[in-house]
């Protein structure tokens, strides 16, 4: 059986790589149909990876006492919020508009797009847990700063989970979607 769960799969399942074999990642930048809008979409993914690293790295630093708690609280509020809001907007648009467009262009990949939509549902749950843990920490650092550090291990668990999840989801999504766009000249 095909392994589609984001928790266990090791990459884009083989039967979803039909076009990836003809359009390997290394060849995308030189392809004439690798349009600016595709590059912008991948740029958004890069920004999510980066925001995830900042939030996780800062949490590690404050635990190791390499960052001032006040500076950390500011970063967490700012970058954590950016990460959560932008991710919700991005994958909401993918579910609503982008994936249906791709399915209309090439029905062979509807199973792959369903897999990515299931990722999005899991991501929602992950982002909710991250938001809850971050808000709890921020509230305590405001109301009762001496109790706030006790919340950090729980928060670190969530910031760490986001990084691994995003790496798998975003990479597989690009491997499935970019070859469809190039093959059907959807943005070129
Ligand atoms: Fe995406
Ligand atoms: Fe996505």
Short mmCIF file of C-alpha atoms and ligand atoms in Angstrom, two decimals:
data_model
loop_
_atom_site.label_atom_id
_atom_site.label_comp_id
_atom_site.label_asym_id
_atom_site.label_seq_id
_atom_site.Cartn_x
_atom_site.Cartn_y
_atom_site.Cartn_z
CA UNK A 1 0.00 0.00 0.00
CA UNK A 2 1.19 3.52 -0.76
CA UNK A 3 2.52 5.38 2.24
CA UNK A 4 0.80 8.76 2.19
CA UNK A 5 0.84 9.75 5.87
CA UNK A 6 3.09 12.73 6.49
CA UNK A 7 4.34 11.05 9.65
CA UNK A 8 5.74 8.02 7.87
CA UNK A 9 6.29 8.76 4.18
CA UNK A 10 9.86 9.37 3.02
CA UNK A 11 9.06 11.62 0.07
CA UNK A 12 6.58 11.89 -2.76
CA UNK A 13 5.18 8.36 -3.32
CA UNK A 14 6.63 6.73 -6.47
CA UNK A 15 3.37 6.57 -8.43
CA UNK A 16 2.95 10.33 -7.99
CA UNK A 17 6.36 10.95 -9.58
CA UNK A 18 5.25 10.28 -13.17
CA UNK A 19 5.98 13.86 -14.25
CA UNK A 20 8.77 14.50 -11.76
CA UNK A 21 10.87 12.00 -13.69
CA UNK A 22 10.51 14.15 -16.83
CA UNK A 23 10.88 17.43 -14.93
CA UNK A 24 13.50 16.84 -12.22
CA UNK A 25 14.03 19.58 -9.66
CA UNK A 26 17.54 20.43 -10.91
CA UNK A 27 16.08 21.35 -14.32
CA UNK A 28 13.32 23.69 -13.08
CA UNK A 29 15.34 26.93 -12.95
CA UNK A 30 16.33 26.64 -16.63
CA UNK A 31 12.89 25.64 -17.89
CA UNK A 32 11.28 28.36 -20.08
CA UNK A 33 7.92 27.88 -18.32
CA UNK A 34 9.36 28.24 -14.79
CA UNK A 35 7.36 31.45 -14.41
CA UNK A 36 7.75 34.17 -11.83
CA UNK A 37 4.51 33.15 -10.11
CA UNK A 38 5.91 29.64 -9.58
CA UNK A 39 9.08 31.10 -8.17
CA UNK A 40 7.06 33.37 -5.86
CA UNK A 41 5.04 30.39 -4.63
CA UNK A 42 8.27 28.52 -3.86
CA UNK A 43 9.61 31.70 -2.26
CA UNK A 44 6.66 31.65 0.15
CA UNK A 45 7.64 28.09 1.10
CA UNK A 46 11.18 29.27 1.72
CA UNK A 47 9.85 32.03 3.98
CA UNK A 48 7.81 29.46 5.99
CA UNK A 49 10.90 27.27 6.44
CA UNK A 50 12.86 30.30 7.61
CA UNK A 51 10.15 31.51 10.02
CA UNK A 52 9.91 27.99 11.46
CA UNK A 53 13.68 27.96 12.03
CA UNK A 54 13.63 31.38 13.69
CA UNK A 55 10.84 30.42 16.09
CA UNK A 56 12.40 27.05 16.95
CA UNK A 57 15.97 28.37 17.17
CA UNK A 58 14.94 31.26 19.43
CA UNK A 59 13.06 28.88 21.74
CA UNK A 60 16.21 26.75 22.03
CA UNK A 61 18.28 29.85 22.74
CA UNK A 62 16.06 31.15 25.52
CA UNK A 63 16.02 27.69 27.14
CA UNK A 64 19.84 27.64 27.01
CA UNK A 65 19.82 31.17 28.45
CA UNK A 66 21.43 32.57 25.32
CA UNK A 67 18.56 34.97 24.72
CA UNK A 68 16.93 37.52 26.94
CA UNK A 69 13.35 36.38 27.82
CA UNK A 70 11.91 39.76 26.89
CA UNK A 71 13.56 39.74 23.48
CA UNK A 72 12.36 36.18 23.03
CA UNK A 73 8.75 37.03 23.91
CA UNK A 74 8.85 39.79 21.30
CA UNK A 75 10.27 37.47 18.63
CA UNK A 76 7.84 34.69 19.45
CA UNK A 77 4.88 37.06 19.20
CA UNK A 78 6.05 38.61 15.96
CA UNK A 79 7.47 35.66 14.00
CA UNK A 80 5.14 33.06 15.46
CA UNK A 81 2.16 35.14 14.41
CA UNK A 82 3.59 35.68 10.92
CA UNK A 83 4.17 31.95 10.53
CA UNK A 84 0.70 30.92 11.68
CA UNK A 85 -1.26 33.60 9.80
CA UNK A 86 0.63 33.27 6.53
CA UNK A 87 0.51 29.49 6.55
CA UNK A 88 -3.25 29.50 7.11
CA UNK A 89 -3.71 31.94 4.22
CA UNK A 90 -1.37 30.03 1.94
CA UNK A 91 -2.78 26.55 2.32
CA UNK A 92 -6.37 27.83 2.45
CA UNK A 93 -5.80 29.30 -1.02
CA UNK A 94 -4.18 26.06 -2.20
CA UNK A 95 -7.22 24.04 -1.09
CA UNK A 96 -9.78 26.50 -2.48
CA UNK A 97 -8.27 27.61 -5.77
CA UNK A 98 -4.88 26.22 -6.66
CA UNK A 99 -5.38 22.46 -6.25
CA UNK A 100 -8.76 22.45 -8.06
CA UNK A 101 -7.05 24.24 -10.97
CA UNK A 102 -4.34 21.55 -11.04
CA UNK A 103 -6.90 18.74 -10.87
CA UNK A 104 -8.73 20.22 -13.85
CA UNK A 105 -5.45 20.35 -15.77
CA UNK A 106 -4.38 16.79 -15.00
CA UNK A 107 -6.68 14.34 -13.22
CA UNK A 108 -3.87 11.79 -12.76
CA UNK A 109 -2.66 13.65 -9.69
CA UNK A 110 -5.88 14.02 -7.74
CA UNK A 111 -4.70 11.34 -5.30
CA UNK A 112 -1.50 13.28 -4.68
CA UNK A 113 -3.39 16.53 -4.18
CA UNK A 114 -5.73 14.76 -1.73
CA UNK A 115 -2.65 13.66 0.18
CA UNK A 116 -1.47 17.28 0.40
CA UNK A 117 -4.92 18.43 1.56
CA UNK A 118 -4.77 15.85 4.33
CA UNK A 119 -1.38 17.33 5.27
CA UNK A 120 -3.09 20.73 5.51
CA UNK A 121 -5.64 19.37 7.98
CA UNK A 122 -2.86 18.02 10.15
CA UNK A 123 -0.99 21.28 9.80
CA UNK A 124 -4.04 23.16 11.11
CA UNK A 125 -4.01 21.02 14.23
CA UNK A 126 -0.27 21.56 14.62
CA UNK A 127 -0.61 25.33 14.25
CA UNK A 128 -3.42 25.37 16.83
CA UNK A 129 -1.23 23.53 19.33
CA UNK A 130 1.65 25.91 18.62
CA UNK A 131 -0.63 28.94 19.07
CA UNK A 132 -2.00 27.61 22.36
CA UNK A 133 1.48 26.88 23.75
CA UNK A 134 2.87 30.23 22.57
CA UNK A 135 -0.06 32.21 23.98
CA UNK A 136 0.22 30.44 27.31
CA UNK A 137 3.91 31.35 27.48
CA UNK A 138 3.33 34.97 26.43
CA UNK A 139 0.51 35.44 28.92
CA UNK A 140 2.61 34.11 31.78
CA UNK A 141 5.63 36.20 30.82
CA UNK A 142 3.34 39.17 31.15
CA UNK A 143 1.40 38.26 34.30
CA UNK A 144 3.84 36.04 36.18
CA UNK A 145 7.30 36.00 34.55
CA UNK A 146 8.83 33.61 37.09
CA UNK A 147 6.40 30.86 36.02
CA UNK A 148 6.87 31.34 32.27
CA UNK A 149 10.07 29.25 31.79
CA UNK A 150 8.22 26.12 32.94
CA UNK A 151 6.14 26.36 29.75
CA UNK A 152 9.14 26.36 27.43
CA UNK A 153 9.68 22.59 27.03
CA UNK A 154 6.07 22.18 25.83
CA UNK A 155 6.52 25.07 23.44
CA UNK A 156 9.81 23.68 22.15
CA UNK A 157 8.08 20.41 21.33
CA UNK A 158 5.59 22.26 19.09
CA UNK A 159 8.17 24.51 17.39
CA UNK A 160 10.26 21.40 16.66
CA UNK A 161 7.29 19.51 15.23
CA UNK A 162 6.50 22.36 12.80
CA UNK A 163 9.99 22.28 11.26
CA UNK A 164 9.94 18.58 10.40
CA UNK A 165 6.38 18.76 9.17
CA UNK A 166 7.02 21.74 6.90
CA UNK A 167 10.15 20.22 5.41
CA UNK A 168 8.25 17.08 4.33
CA UNK A 169 5.06 18.84 3.22
CA UNK A 170 6.63 21.70 1.27
CA UNK A 171 9.19 19.52 -0.51
CA UNK A 172 6.63 16.90 -1.55
CA UNK A 173 4.19 19.60 -2.59
CA UNK A 174 6.79 21.23 -4.85
CA UNK A 175 7.80 17.85 -6.31
CA UNK A 176 4.18 17.12 -7.21
CA UNK A 177 3.00 20.56 -8.29
CA UNK A 178 5.87 22.17 -10.22
CA UNK A 179 6.08 19.37 -12.84
CA UNK A 180 2.30 19.69 -13.43
CA UNK A 181 2.65 23.46 -13.93
CA UNK A 182 5.60 23.07 -16.31
CA UNK A 183 4.11 20.20 -18.27
CA UNK A 184 0.81 21.99 -18.88
CA UNK A 185 2.43 25.45 -19.21
CA UNK A 186 -0.02 26.70 -16.59
CA UNK A 187 1.94 29.79 -15.61
CA UNK A 188 4.33 30.17 -18.52
FE1 LIG B 1 2.30 25.46 -0.42
FE1 LIG B 2 0.49 23.18 1.15
#
